[in-house]
Structures are given as C-alpha cells and as structure tokens.
Coordinates of C-alpha atoms and ligand atoms in Angstrom, one line a residue:
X1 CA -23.5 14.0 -7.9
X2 CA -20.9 15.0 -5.5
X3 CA -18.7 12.1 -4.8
X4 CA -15.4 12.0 -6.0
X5 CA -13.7 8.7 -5.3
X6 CA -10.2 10.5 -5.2
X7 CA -11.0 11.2 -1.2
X8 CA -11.0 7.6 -0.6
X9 CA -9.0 5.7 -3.1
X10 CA -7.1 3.4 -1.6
X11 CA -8.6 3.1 1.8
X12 CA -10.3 0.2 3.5
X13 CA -13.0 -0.5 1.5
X14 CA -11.1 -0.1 -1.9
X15 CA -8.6 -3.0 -0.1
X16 CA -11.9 -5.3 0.2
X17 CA -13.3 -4.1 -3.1
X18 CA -10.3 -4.8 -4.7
X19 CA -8.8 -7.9 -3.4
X20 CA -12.4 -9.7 -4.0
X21 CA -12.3 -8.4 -7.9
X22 CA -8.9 -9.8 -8.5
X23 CA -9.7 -13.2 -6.9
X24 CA -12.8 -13.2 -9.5
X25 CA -10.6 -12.4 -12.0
X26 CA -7.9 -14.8 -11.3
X27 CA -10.8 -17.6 -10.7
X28 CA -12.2 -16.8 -14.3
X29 CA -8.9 -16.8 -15.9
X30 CA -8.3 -20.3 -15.0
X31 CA -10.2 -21.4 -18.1
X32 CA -8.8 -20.4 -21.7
X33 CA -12.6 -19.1 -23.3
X34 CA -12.5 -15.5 -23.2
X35 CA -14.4 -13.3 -20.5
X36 CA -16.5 -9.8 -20.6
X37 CA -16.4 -7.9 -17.6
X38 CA -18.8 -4.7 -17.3
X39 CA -18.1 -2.0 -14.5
X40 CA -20.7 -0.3 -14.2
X41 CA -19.4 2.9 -11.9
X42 CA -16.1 2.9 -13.0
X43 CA -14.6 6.2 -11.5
X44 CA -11.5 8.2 -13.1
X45 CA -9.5 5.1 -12.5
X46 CA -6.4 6.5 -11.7
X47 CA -5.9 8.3 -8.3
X48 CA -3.1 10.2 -7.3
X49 CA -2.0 9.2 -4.0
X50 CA -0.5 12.7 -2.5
X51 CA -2.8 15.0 -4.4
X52 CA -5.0 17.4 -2.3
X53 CA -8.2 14.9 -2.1
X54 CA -6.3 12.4 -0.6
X55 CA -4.0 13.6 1.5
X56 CA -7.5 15.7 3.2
X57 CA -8.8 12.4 4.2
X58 CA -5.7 10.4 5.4
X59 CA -7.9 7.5 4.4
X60 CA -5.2 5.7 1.6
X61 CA -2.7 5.7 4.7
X62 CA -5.3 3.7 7.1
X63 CA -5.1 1.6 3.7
X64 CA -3.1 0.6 1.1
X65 CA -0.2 2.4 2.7
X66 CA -0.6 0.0 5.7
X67 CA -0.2 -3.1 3.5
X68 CA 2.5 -2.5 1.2
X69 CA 5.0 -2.7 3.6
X70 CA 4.5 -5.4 4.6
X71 CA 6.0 -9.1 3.0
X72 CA 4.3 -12.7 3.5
X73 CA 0.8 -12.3 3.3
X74 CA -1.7 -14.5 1.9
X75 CA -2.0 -15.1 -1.8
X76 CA -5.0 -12.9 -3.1
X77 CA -3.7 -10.0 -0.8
X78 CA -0.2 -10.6 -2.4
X79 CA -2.0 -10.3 -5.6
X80 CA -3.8 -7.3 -5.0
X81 CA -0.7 -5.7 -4.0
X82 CA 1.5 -6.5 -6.8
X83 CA -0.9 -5.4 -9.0
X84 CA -0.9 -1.8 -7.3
X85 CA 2.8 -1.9 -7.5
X86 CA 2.6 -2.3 -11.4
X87 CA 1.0 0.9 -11.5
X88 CA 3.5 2.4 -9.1
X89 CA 6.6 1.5 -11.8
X90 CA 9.1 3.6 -9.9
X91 CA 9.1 2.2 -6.7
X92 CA 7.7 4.8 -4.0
X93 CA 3.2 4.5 -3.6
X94 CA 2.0 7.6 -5.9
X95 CA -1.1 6.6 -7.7
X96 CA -3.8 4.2 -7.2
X97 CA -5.3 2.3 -9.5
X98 CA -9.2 2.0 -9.5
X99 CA -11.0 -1.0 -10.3
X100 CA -10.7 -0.3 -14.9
X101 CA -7.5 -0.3 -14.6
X102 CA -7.0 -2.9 -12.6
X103 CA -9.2 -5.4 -14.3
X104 CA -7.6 -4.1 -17.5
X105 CA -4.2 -5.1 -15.7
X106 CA -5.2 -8.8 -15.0
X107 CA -7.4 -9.7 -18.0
X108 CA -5.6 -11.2 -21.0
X109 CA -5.6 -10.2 -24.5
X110 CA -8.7 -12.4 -25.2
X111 CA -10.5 -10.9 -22.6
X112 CA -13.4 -7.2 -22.6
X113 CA -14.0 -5.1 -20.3
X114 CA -16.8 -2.3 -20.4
X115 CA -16.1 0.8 -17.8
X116 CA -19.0 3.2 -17.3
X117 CA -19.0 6.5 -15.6
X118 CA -21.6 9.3 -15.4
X119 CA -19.9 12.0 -13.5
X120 CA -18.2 14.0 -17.3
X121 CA -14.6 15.2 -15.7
X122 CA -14.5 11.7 -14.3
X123 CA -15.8 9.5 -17.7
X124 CA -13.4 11.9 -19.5
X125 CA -10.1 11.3 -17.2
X126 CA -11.5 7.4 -17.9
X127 CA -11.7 8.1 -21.0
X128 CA -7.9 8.7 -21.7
X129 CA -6.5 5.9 -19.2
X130 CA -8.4 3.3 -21.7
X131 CA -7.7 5.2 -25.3
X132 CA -5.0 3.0 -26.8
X133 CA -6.4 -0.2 -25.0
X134 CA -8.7 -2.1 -28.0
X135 CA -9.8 -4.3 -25.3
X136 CA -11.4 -1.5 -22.9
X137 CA -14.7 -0.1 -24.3
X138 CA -15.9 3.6 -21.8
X139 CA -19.1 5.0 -21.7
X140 CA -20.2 8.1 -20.3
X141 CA -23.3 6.9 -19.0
X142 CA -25.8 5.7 -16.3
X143 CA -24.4 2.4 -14.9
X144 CA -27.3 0.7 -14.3
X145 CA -29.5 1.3 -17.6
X146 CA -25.8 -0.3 -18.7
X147 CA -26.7 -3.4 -17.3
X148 CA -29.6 -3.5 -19.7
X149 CA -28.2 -2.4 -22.7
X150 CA -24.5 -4.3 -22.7
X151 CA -25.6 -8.1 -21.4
X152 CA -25.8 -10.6 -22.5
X153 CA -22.8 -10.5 -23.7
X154 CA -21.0 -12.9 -26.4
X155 CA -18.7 -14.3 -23.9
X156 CA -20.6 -17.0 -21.8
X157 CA -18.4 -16.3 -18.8
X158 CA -17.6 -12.7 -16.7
X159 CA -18.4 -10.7 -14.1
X160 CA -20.5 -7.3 -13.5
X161 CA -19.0 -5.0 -10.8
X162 CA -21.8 -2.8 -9.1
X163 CA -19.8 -0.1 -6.9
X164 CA -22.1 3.2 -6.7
X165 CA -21.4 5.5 -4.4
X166 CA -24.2 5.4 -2.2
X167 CA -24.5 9.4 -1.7
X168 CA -28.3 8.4 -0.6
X169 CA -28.2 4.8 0.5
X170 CA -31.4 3.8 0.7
X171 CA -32.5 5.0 -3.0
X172 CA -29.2 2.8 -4.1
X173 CA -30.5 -0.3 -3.0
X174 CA -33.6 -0.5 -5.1
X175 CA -31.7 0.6 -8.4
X176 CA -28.7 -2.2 -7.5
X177 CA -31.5 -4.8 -7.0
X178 CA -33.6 -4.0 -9.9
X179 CA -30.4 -4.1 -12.2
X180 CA -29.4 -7.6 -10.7
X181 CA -32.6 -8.5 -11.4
X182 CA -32.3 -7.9 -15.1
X183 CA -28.7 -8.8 -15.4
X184 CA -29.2 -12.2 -13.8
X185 CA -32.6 -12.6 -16.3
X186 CA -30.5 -11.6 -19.3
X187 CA -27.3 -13.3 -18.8
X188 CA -27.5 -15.9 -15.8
X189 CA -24.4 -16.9 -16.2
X190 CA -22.6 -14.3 -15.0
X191 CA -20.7 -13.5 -11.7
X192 CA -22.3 -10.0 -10.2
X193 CA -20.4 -8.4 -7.1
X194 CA -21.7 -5.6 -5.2
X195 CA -20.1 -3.4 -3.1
X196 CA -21.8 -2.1 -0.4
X197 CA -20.9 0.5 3.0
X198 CA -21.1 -0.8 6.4
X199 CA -22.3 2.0 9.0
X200 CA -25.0 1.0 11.0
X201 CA -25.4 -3.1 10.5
X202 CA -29.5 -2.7 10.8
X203 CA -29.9 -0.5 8.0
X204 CA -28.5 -3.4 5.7
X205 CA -30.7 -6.3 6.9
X206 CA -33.8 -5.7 4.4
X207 CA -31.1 -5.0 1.2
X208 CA -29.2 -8.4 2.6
X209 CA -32.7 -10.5 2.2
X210 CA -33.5 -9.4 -0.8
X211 CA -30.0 -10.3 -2.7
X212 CA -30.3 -13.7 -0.9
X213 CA -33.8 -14.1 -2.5
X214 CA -32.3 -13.2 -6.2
X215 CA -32.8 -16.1 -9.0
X216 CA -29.5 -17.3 -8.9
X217 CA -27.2 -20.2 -8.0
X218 CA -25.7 -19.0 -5.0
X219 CA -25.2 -15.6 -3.3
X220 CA -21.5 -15.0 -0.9
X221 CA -20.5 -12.2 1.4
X222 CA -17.3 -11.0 2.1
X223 CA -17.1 -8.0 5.0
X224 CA -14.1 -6.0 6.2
X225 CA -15.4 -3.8 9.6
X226 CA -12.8 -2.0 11.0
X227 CA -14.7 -0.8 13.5
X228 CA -18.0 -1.5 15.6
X229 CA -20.6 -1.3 13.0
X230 CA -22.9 1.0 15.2
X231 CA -22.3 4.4 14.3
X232 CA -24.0 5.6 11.3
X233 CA -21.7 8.9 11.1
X234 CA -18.8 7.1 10.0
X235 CA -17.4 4.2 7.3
X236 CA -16.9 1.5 9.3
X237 CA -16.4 -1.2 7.1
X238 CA -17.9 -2.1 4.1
X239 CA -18.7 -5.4 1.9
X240 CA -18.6 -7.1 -1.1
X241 CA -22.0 -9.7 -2.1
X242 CA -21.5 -11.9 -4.9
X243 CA -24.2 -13.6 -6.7
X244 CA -22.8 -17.0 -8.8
X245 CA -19.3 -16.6 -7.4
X246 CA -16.5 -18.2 -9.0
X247 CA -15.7 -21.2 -8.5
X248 CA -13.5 -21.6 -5.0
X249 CA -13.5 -18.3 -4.5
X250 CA -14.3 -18.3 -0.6
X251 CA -11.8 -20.6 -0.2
X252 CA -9.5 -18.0 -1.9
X253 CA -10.7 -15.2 0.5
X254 CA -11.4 -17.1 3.7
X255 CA -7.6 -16.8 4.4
X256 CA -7.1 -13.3 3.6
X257 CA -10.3 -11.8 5.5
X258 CA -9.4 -11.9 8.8
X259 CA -5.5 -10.8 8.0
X260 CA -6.8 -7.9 6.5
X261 CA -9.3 -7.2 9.8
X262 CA -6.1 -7.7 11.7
X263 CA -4.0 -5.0 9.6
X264 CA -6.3 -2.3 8.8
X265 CA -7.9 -2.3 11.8
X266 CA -8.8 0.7 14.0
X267 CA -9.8 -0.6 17.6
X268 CA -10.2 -3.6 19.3
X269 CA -13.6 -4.2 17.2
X270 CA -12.3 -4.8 13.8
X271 CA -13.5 -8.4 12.3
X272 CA -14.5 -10.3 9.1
X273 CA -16.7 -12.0 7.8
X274 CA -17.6 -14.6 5.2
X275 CA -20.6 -16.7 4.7
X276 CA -23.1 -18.0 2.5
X277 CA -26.5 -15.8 1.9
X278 CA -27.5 -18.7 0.4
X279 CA -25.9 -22.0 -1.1
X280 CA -26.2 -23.6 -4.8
X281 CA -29.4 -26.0 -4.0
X282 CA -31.1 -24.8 -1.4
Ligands
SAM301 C1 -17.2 4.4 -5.6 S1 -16.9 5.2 -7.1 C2 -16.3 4.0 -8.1 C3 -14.9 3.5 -7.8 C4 -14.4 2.4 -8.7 N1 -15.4 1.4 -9.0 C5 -13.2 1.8 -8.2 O1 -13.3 0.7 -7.5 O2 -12.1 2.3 -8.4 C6 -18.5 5.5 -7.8 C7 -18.4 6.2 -9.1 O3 -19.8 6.1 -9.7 C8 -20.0 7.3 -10.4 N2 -21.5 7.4 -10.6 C9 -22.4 7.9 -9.9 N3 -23.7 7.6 -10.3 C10 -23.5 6.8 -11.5 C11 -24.3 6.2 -12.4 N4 -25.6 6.2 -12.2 N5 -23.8 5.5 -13.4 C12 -22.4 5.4 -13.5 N6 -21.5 6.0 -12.7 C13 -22.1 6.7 -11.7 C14 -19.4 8.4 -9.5 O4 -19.1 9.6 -10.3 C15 -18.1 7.7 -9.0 O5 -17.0 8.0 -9.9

C-alpha cells in the first residue's frame, strides 16, 4: 500500500467526491429518523494544504483553491464549500478536510458514522480526528470485509461510501462489486456511492455494466472529466455511481456538474456528465 491521499486532497476528483457526499447527506437529513453512514476507505481525514505532499503535486490548486474564490455558485457547490471553510476557521485555505470529517461535519447528533482505514499511520492520524466524537466509530481495518461485518445496520436509512484508491484498477473492481453485492443483500435499503478514476473511458465499460446489473432500485452517475478521457498516463477525471440514490439527488447535482467542468477545467475537452445506469422499474 503506497497511496497516500495527502498528494491529492483537494483536487478534482475530491471536488466531485465531495460535492456528491454532501448532497447525499443533505438529501438524507431531510427526514428526522436517524442515519448510519459507513466509509469504508476513510483516509487520515485531515490534509494539510501547504505541507510537502501537496504542494509536490499542485493538484489542490487546479482544485479547491480554484473554487473558493469564487461567490454565486450553485447550491450543493456552495455547500461543499462552506463546509471546507468550517474547517479552515481562520480564514486563509490550510487544511482539507476528507470525507470522515466531513460527513462528521454535516450529520446531526442523532446520526453514526463508521470510518475505516487500513494503511496504520493513516487509521491512527484518523483515529485522533474522531476521539472525543461519541458519534464517530474508526477501525483499522480492511474496508471491504467492513461491508460485511458493520450492515445491516439499526438505522433503516444511510449511505456506504466506497472510495479505494485504485493502486491496481482492475483488481479494485471485482472487490467493489462483490462488496455491493453483499451490502445491497444485507441492507437494501441503503444509498452506496462509488468513486471511481476516469483515464482511459474503455477500461471502465465492463465495471459500468456490471454496477448497472446490481439488485437494486436504481443506479446514477455523476462524472467530472477535465480532460479528454483518452490517455491512460494521467487523471483525467473521475466519477461517482450511486446505487439507490437519494431521493432528488440528480436534480441537486444536474446544476452543479457542468459549472464545475467549466471551472476546474484544463482544456477545451472538460465536460460532465449525469445519467441514469439504470432507472427504478426498468
Ligand atoms: C482515496 S483514499 C480515501 C480518501 C477519503 N475517502 C476522502 O475522500 O477523504 C483511499 C484510502 O484507502 C486506504 N486503503 C487502502 N486499502 C484499503 C482497504 N482495503 N480498506 C480500508 N482502507 C484502505 C488507503 O490507505 C487510503 O487512505
């Protein structure tokens, strides 16, 4: 395991990842009964924003950096900023706050979040974010077998965020299949995103048919390319599929995707995307 997320926190991709989760989030907490949300690769999830991993990559600047300047954008964008503000309490962009903290940030006292990690310095430095929060449950532990032992869980209603880091993409997709699989069998009403690279677009087609064929009500995906998706040397964009979506959330998002093509993108090739891999009854 050699990723580290701090070499990309806050880039492109985090902006997708992380405007999608909060408009789950804010969808969910339009009803009073409690939720559980489970993260299954959590990361550290605090980044610092001028430490040596990110400033080697540049990538938080073709990012976040990009967007927080900026004033009238639409809602779940606005959201997603103001929520990386709270963490940022004195004003100037410093750290960055992963997807633990900033599910912990949204949900309400009511609400549970599990955060798992495998990577130790990283489940440790998780560890400590999430000590004095009763609410916030870490594990040091294998996401996926996770998924097997957490759900169902009491709460009827929540959300499982799958967000490995894909350091061999093609052994990723069978593990994130087989644990949707089993998730959706033993707690189908759940909301399951997935966050996924975009490189080469042909290299996703087979993993695309396969979460459209999943037992569940209804599967949506939300991309963010900032480039031509034809180089497989580089991150081009990336995407987030969600199986049993909240309700209205692609109406939330279908007015923020192509803002955010327009601002973080890198070329003349820069687009989004958002359809239906499949539909409730069909
Ligand atoms: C893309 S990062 C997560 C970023 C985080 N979800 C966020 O949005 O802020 C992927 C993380 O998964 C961890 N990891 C790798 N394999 C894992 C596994 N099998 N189970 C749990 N965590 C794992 C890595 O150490 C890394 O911190």
């Amino acid at each position: 395991m050699n990723y580290r997320h701090a070499f990309h926190a806050g880039n492109h991709a985090d902006v997708l990842k992380h405007v999608v989760l909060l408009a789950m989030v804010e969808s969910l907490k339009r009803k009073s009964a409690p939720f559980f949300a489970l993260d299954t690769h959590a990361g550290r999830g605090r980044y610092l924003l001028q430490g040596e991993h990110s400033d080697k990559t540049g990538e938080a600047r073709a990012g976040i950096f990009r967007l927080m300047v900026l004033g009238k954008l639409p809602p779940p964008v606005q959201r997603y900023l103001k929520a990386v503000q709270a963490d940022n309490p004195v004003g100037a962009l410093v750290a960055y706050p992963g997807s633990p903290m900033l599910l912990a940030q949204a949900m309400r006292p009511v609400d549970r979040l599990v955060a798992c990690e495998l990577q130790p310095d990283e489940a440790r430095a998780l560890e400590a974010l999430f000590r004095h929060d009763a609410r916030v449950a870490t594990q040091a532990r294998d996401g996926y077998a996770a998924v097997k032992a957490l759900l169902p869980p009491k709460e009827k209603r929540g959300l499982v965020l799958i967000d490995p880091p894909y350091e061999a993409q093609e052994q990723e997709f069978p593990r994130i299949l087989a644990a949707l699989a089993d998730g959706l069998q033993r707690w189908p009403t759940g909301s399951y995103a997935v966050w996924y690279p975009i490189k080469q677009r042909v290299t996703l087609q087979h993993f695309m048919r396969k979460l459209a064929a999943l037992p569940c009500k209804s599967v949506l995906r939300a991309e963010l390319l900032v480039r031509a998706d034809d180089s497989p040397l580089r991150l081009n964009g990336s995407g987030m599929v969600v199986l049993n979506p909240p309700y209205k959330l692609d109406q939330e998002l279908a007015g923020a995707l192509p803002v955010l093509a327009r601002l973080l993108a890198d070329g003349d090739a820069a687009e989004s995307r958002l359809d239906w891999l499949r539909r409730e009854g069909e």
